[in-house]
XYZ file of C-alpha atoms in Angstrom:
375
model
C 284.932 68.591 -68.473
C 286.022 69.303 -64.950
C 289.690 69.133 -64.011
C 290.903 66.321 -61.796
C 292.081 67.893 -58.550
C 293.364 64.755 -56.849
C 296.926 66.038 -56.878
C 297.174 69.421 -55.258
C 300.271 70.530 -57.121
C 298.844 69.790 -60.566
C 295.507 71.442 -60.068
C 295.537 75.163 -60.841
C 292.743 75.821 -58.392
C 294.920 74.526 -55.537
C 298.014 76.497 -56.488
C 299.058 78.949 -53.802
C 299.644 82.654 -54.255
C 303.374 82.115 -53.638
C 303.666 80.152 -56.881
C 302.241 82.995 -58.937
C 304.619 85.086 -61.005
C 305.048 88.699 -60.033
C 303.142 89.898 -63.084
C 300.099 87.792 -62.177
C 299.748 88.836 -58.536
C 298.454 92.239 -59.565
C 296.025 90.558 -61.912
C 294.774 88.322 -59.115
C 294.078 91.212 -56.757
C 292.592 93.253 -59.567
C 290.393 90.329 -60.610
C 288.891 90.099 -57.104
C 288.164 93.811 -56.952
C 286.889 93.799 -60.511
C 284.541 90.873 -59.781
C 282.913 92.581 -56.799
C 282.688 96.018 -58.388
C 281.479 94.706 -61.735
C 278.795 92.567 -60.063
C 277.435 95.612 -58.242
C 277.682 97.878 -61.273
C 276.087 95.337 -63.595
C 273.240 94.860 -61.126
C 272.592 98.611 -61.021
C 272.858 98.906 -64.797
C 270.495 96.008 -65.389
C 268.043 97.547 -62.917
C 268.067 100.802 -64.868
C 267.761 98.970 -68.195
C 264.918 96.913 -66.787
C 262.997 100.168 -66.450
C 262.758 100.225 -70.266
C 261.286 96.730 -70.528
C 257.563 96.301 -71.069
C 255.925 93.130 -69.834
C 253.745 92.671 -72.912
C 256.650 92.973 -75.362
C 258.854 90.713 -73.251
C 256.124 88.107 -73.085
C 255.687 88.435 -76.842
C 259.358 87.533 -77.385
C 258.954 84.538 -75.083
C 255.804 83.291 -76.817
C 257.313 83.769 -80.280
C 261.043 83.355 -79.685
C 262.099 83.752 -83.309
C 264.470 86.620 -82.530
C 265.845 84.784 -79.486
C 266.418 81.656 -81.606
C 268.355 83.658 -84.204
C 270.454 85.205 -81.423
C 271.229 81.827 -79.862
C 272.204 80.457 -83.271
C 274.634 83.352 -83.680
C 275.962 83.012 -80.124
C 276.590 79.278 -79.942
C 276.635 78.375 -83.627
C 278.540 81.126 -85.418
C 280.846 82.517 -82.720
C 282.537 79.157 -81.885
C 282.838 78.467 -85.613
C 284.419 81.894 -86.221
C 286.844 81.257 -83.357
C 287.803 77.882 -84.857
C 288.349 79.423 -88.298
C 290.523 82.175 -86.801
C 292.607 79.540 -85.006
C 293.195 77.685 -88.265
C 293.821 80.847 -90.300
C 296.469 82.258 -87.944
C 297.959 78.846 -87.007
C 297.791 79.602 -83.298
C 299.643 77.668 -80.639
C 297.571 75.210 -78.579
C 297.383 77.477 -75.525
C 296.419 80.530 -77.576
C 293.911 78.470 -79.532
C 292.197 77.394 -76.313
C 291.872 81.012 -75.146
C 290.275 82.101 -78.442
C 287.927 79.097 -78.519
C 286.798 79.608 -74.926
C 286.015 83.254 -75.682
C 283.965 82.199 -78.703
C 281.947 79.703 -76.635
C 281.057 82.187 -73.879
C 277.519 83.646 -73.726
C 276.612 87.255 -74.336
C 277.489 89.892 -71.773
C 275.585 92.755 -70.197
C 277.696 95.250 -72.153
C 275.506 94.639 -75.196
C 272.409 95.834 -73.337
C 273.866 99.304 -72.817
C 274.940 99.625 -76.454
C 271.548 98.349 -77.605
C 269.875 101.142 -75.661
C 272.165 103.741 -77.243
C 271.373 102.579 -80.804
C 267.605 102.495 -80.155
C 267.505 98.712 -80.332
C 264.914 96.302 -78.987
C 265.651 96.293 -75.270
C 263.156 93.524 -74.554
C 264.878 91.286 -77.099
C 268.358 92.266 -75.892
C 267.720 91.433 -72.243
C 265.876 88.221 -73.091
C 268.739 87.164 -75.405
C 271.363 87.857 -72.734
C 269.414 85.889 -70.148
C 268.647 82.964 -72.469
C 272.236 82.724 -73.711
C 273.517 82.669 -70.126
C 271.090 79.877 -69.234
C 271.955 77.975 -72.418
C 275.664 78.309 -71.604
C 275.202 75.699 -68.852
C 274.943 73.069 -71.559
C 276.145 74.715 -74.764
C 279.594 75.724 -73.496
C 280.648 72.145 -72.608
C 279.096 70.835 -75.834
C 280.827 73.365 -78.108
C 284.183 72.956 -76.370
C 283.922 69.167 -76.595
C 283.061 69.196 -80.309
C 285.773 71.644 -81.355
C 288.516 70.184 -79.144
C 287.713 66.574 -80.053
C 290.553 66.286 -82.612
C 293.001 68.004 -80.230
C 295.124 66.237 -77.627
C 294.562 68.324 -74.515
C 296.971 67.943 -71.640
C 294.404 69.034 -69.081
C 290.637 69.206 -68.867
C 288.687 72.428 -68.979
C 286.646 73.637 -66.023
C 283.257 75.209 -66.773
C 282.620 78.093 -64.302
C 279.090 77.098 -63.307
C 279.276 79.281 -60.207
C 280.160 82.297 -62.328
C 277.258 81.527 -64.664
C 274.907 81.393 -61.680
C 276.179 84.727 -60.356
C 275.683 86.259 -63.799
C 272.096 85.008 -63.914
C 271.394 86.462 -60.479
C 272.875 89.815 -61.535
C 270.664 89.763 -64.627
C 267.282 88.397 -63.584
C 266.700 89.985 -60.180
C 267.622 93.610 -61.087
C 265.711 93.393 -64.372
C 262.642 92.103 -62.522
C 262.800 95.074 -60.140
C 263.252 97.437 -63.083
C 260.204 95.993 -64.860
C 258.156 96.451 -61.691
C 259.288 100.078 -61.338
C 258.434 100.747 -64.984
C 254.984 99.231 -64.439
C 254.222 101.191 -61.270
C 256.046 104.477 -61.874
C 256.603 104.986 -65.622
C 257.692 108.636 -65.312
C 260.326 107.915 -62.671
C 261.568 104.922 -64.651
C 262.552 107.170 -67.572
C 264.737 109.248 -65.246
C 266.346 106.097 -63.816
C 266.969 104.843 -67.357
C 268.817 108.015 -68.371
C 270.943 107.931 -65.209
C 271.793 104.278 -65.846
C 272.817 105.009 -69.439
C 275.170 107.783 -68.289
C 276.608 105.576 -65.537
C 277.125 102.784 -68.060
C 279.071 105.108 -70.338
C 281.313 106.204 -67.485
C 281.864 102.581 -66.448
C 282.875 101.618 -69.978
C 285.340 104.493 -70.128
C 286.890 103.401 -66.833
C 287.148 99.807 -68.066
C 288.707 100.948 -71.338
C 291.304 103.099 -69.569
C 292.075 100.327 -67.072
C 292.513 97.846 -69.905
C 294.912 100.134 -71.734
C 296.941 100.658 -68.551
C 297.150 96.923 -67.847
C 298.215 96.219 -71.421
C 300.703 99.084 -71.526
C 303.779 96.879 -71.645
C 302.403 94.130 -73.834
C 301.402 95.881 -77.045
C 304.440 94.572 -78.882
C 304.081 90.986 -77.660
C 301.572 88.495 -79.031
C 300.593 90.816 -81.873
C 298.569 88.010 -83.470
C 296.370 87.664 -80.381
C 295.864 91.414 -80.323
C 294.793 91.352 -83.966
C 292.345 88.526 -83.274
C 290.942 90.324 -80.237
C 290.222 93.310 -82.502
C 288.685 91.551 -85.508
C 286.839 88.815 -83.609
C 284.038 91.028 -82.205
C 283.801 92.942 -85.494
C 283.211 89.713 -87.414
C 280.600 88.732 -84.849
C 278.750 92.040 -85.282
C 278.733 91.759 -89.083
C 277.718 88.080 -89.198
C 274.974 88.615 -86.614
C 273.553 91.550 -88.555
C 273.599 89.656 -91.862
C 271.937 86.558 -90.390
C 269.229 88.675 -88.761
C 268.704 90.435 -92.087
C 268.450 87.139 -93.972
C 265.820 85.883 -91.523
C 263.678 88.965 -92.261
C 264.089 90.628 -88.883
C 263.309 94.321 -88.489
C 266.114 96.887 -88.587
C 265.743 97.410 -84.850
C 266.148 93.689 -84.190
C 269.051 93.474 -86.655
C 270.976 96.066 -84.627
C 270.132 94.224 -81.409
C 271.193 90.783 -82.645
C 274.375 92.254 -84.131
C 275.448 93.749 -80.807
C 274.508 90.610 -78.884
C 276.506 88.385 -81.222
C 279.797 90.280 -81.084
C 279.703 90.943 -77.331
C 280.938 88.111 -75.110
C 281.037 87.689 -71.351
C 284.735 88.460 -70.806
C 284.607 87.901 -67.061
C 283.299 84.362 -67.578
C 286.113 83.629 -70.013
C 288.689 84.969 -67.547
C 287.275 82.796 -64.760
C 287.366 79.695 -66.937
C 290.973 80.342 -67.960
C 291.950 80.875 -64.347
C 290.350 77.592 -63.271
C 291.726 75.541 -66.163
C 295.352 76.662 -66.576
C 298.370 77.190 -64.410
C 299.782 80.566 -63.451
C 302.603 80.347 -65.989
C 300.133 79.578 -68.761
C 297.817 82.408 -67.703
C 300.566 84.966 -68.208
C 300.737 84.008 -71.882
C 297.005 84.273 -72.660
C 295.632 86.768 -70.163
C 296.318 89.732 -72.428
C 293.958 88.303 -75.046
C 291.052 88.398 -72.586
C 291.806 91.978 -71.572
C 292.276 93.063 -75.178
C 289.011 91.465 -76.257
C 287.110 93.254 -73.498
C 288.757 96.539 -74.447
C 288.158 96.230 -78.174
C 284.558 95.122 -77.888
C 283.841 98.285 -75.887
C 285.687 100.458 -78.415
C 283.870 98.751 -81.288
C 280.585 99.343 -79.512
C 281.359 103.048 -79.174
C 282.213 103.214 -82.876
C 278.906 101.560 -83.787
C 276.979 103.940 -81.548
C 278.776 106.952 -83.052
C 278.055 105.718 -86.598
C 274.387 105.199 -85.765
C 274.060 108.655 -84.192
C 275.673 110.286 -87.232
C 273.363 108.390 -89.577
C 270.337 109.306 -87.480
C 271.305 112.992 -87.400
C 271.942 113.024 -91.150
C 268.586 111.393 -91.799
C 266.883 113.896 -89.540
C 268.528 116.850 -91.284
C 267.566 115.435 -94.663
C 263.926 115.167 -93.655
C 264.128 118.608 -92.073
C 265.296 120.151 -95.325
C 262.557 118.443 -97.324
C 259.805 119.144 -94.825
C 259.033 122.818 -95.684
C 258.630 122.056 -99.390
C 256.481 119.044 -98.647
C 254.343 121.112 -96.308
C 253.981 123.849 -98.934
C 252.957 121.362 -101.597
C 250.606 119.700 -99.175
C 249.171 123.078 -98.188
C 248.581 124.008 -101.815
C 246.913 120.697 -102.542
C 244.783 120.778 -99.429
C 243.663 124.407 -99.665
C 242.936 124.558 -103.390
C 239.797 122.340 -103.200
C 238.477 124.406 -100.274
C 239.074 127.617 -102.168
C 237.344 126.166 -105.237
C 234.349 125.077 -103.161
C 234.110 128.493 -101.477
C 234.351 130.233 -104.861
C 231.586 128.048 -106.281
C 229.430 128.628 -103.230
C 229.809 132.410 -103.555
C 229.054 132.367 -107.286
C 226.116 130.082 -106.667
C 224.611 132.161 -103.885
C 225.075 135.569 -105.549
C 222.582 135.302 -108.438
C 220.087 133.170 -106.565
C 217.308 134.688 -104.461
C 214.764 132.306 -103.035
C 211.089 133.155 -103.629
C 207.738 131.669 -102.842
C 207.533 129.836 -106.169
C 211.231 129.020 -106.538
C 214.361 130.780 -107.752
C 214.141 133.370 -110.556
C 216.575 134.650 -113.133
C 217.527 138.300 -113.643
C 214.365 139.101 -115.693
C 212.071 137.680 -113.046
C 211.119 134.546 -114.984
C 210.708 131.460 -112.874
C 213.390 128.803 -113.328
C 212.900 125.096 -112.576
C 214.576 124.054 -109.377
C 215.577 120.655 -110.753
C 217.837 122.289 -113.284
C 219.698 124.225 -110.586
C 220.144 121.161 -108.420
C 221.549 119.283 -111.361
C 223.870 122.178 -112.128
C-alpha cells in the first residue's frame, strides 16, 4: 500500500515546502519539534512506568496472553469497525472518511499507560498491550485498511509509516527494559522515579491539551462533524473495550486497563501516515481531526481518572464509616467467649481445694474426681 513516487510532483513526500499553504507551514515546523520532544518525553515516561513492572507478572501475561488477546481484538477488530460505522452514520466525504479510518486502524499509544497507572490498572498488561499492538500494526494496519477500503475507489495509495512504527517500538521497549532493571535492583528508588514520572506525564498532557486548543482556535466552527467524531470516537472505544473485557471474565483491574488501551490511539502515527499519503491541500482539510482526537482522548482520560478517584474516595469513606461499628461488634464477639471462660475458671477454682485423696466439698466429704472432670 505504498504510494508510487515515480512522478515527483504527484507524490506528497516529494512536495517542496514552497507548495505548502501558509496555514500548514506552522504545522510542519510544529510537527518536527513535536516529534523530537515527544520521543524524548515518551522515552522518559516509559522508563518511569517501567519501574512499576514486575518481571514475573509480565512473563505471566506473555505465557498466558488472554488479556493481550482481548486487547488486540479490541484494537484491530473493534476500533476499525467503529470507525467504519461512524463513517457510514455521518455520511463523511471520502477524504474525511480516510482520516477517521486511519485513526481507527492505528495501534495504542503510550498515553494509555499513564492513565492506567492513575486508575490503579494492570501496568504489566498495559505496557505489554501497547508493545504488542505496535508490533502487530506492521501487518494489521495494511490488512485493516485494505479490507475496509476495498469497496472504495481511492485516487491514491496509502503509505504505512513503518519507520514511525519502528521509532515507537524503540521508545517503548528500551526505556521499559531499563525501568524493569531499576525496579529489580533498586525497588525503593524505583517508587520515587515512578511518582516523578506520573507528575511529569500529567504536566505533559496539560501542555499538549493547551497546545491543541491553541492550534484549533480558529477552526472550532468548521468541520463540526469531524469534531463530534473526534469526541465520541475514543469514548465509544473505552466503553466497548470495558464491556468486552467484562464479558470475557477479566478482573476489574484488567477491565479498566483494556478500556483505556482500546480508546487511546497513537495520534502521532496517524498524523505521519496522513502526511505521507495526502497532498498539502488535502492535509489542511483533515489535520484538525487528528489534533482534536489527540486533545479529546486526553480530556476523556482525565475525566475517567477523576471519576475513578471520586469512586475510590467514596468507597473508602463508606468503609471508614462502617469500620468502627464492625470493630465494636467484632470486639464484643471476640471478647465474650474469653470473659465466659475466665468466669468459669474463677468459679471452678474457688470452691475446689486439692487434697491428698482428691477434691472435697464444703463439708469435707471426698468427691470423685471423674465427676468434676466431666462437669
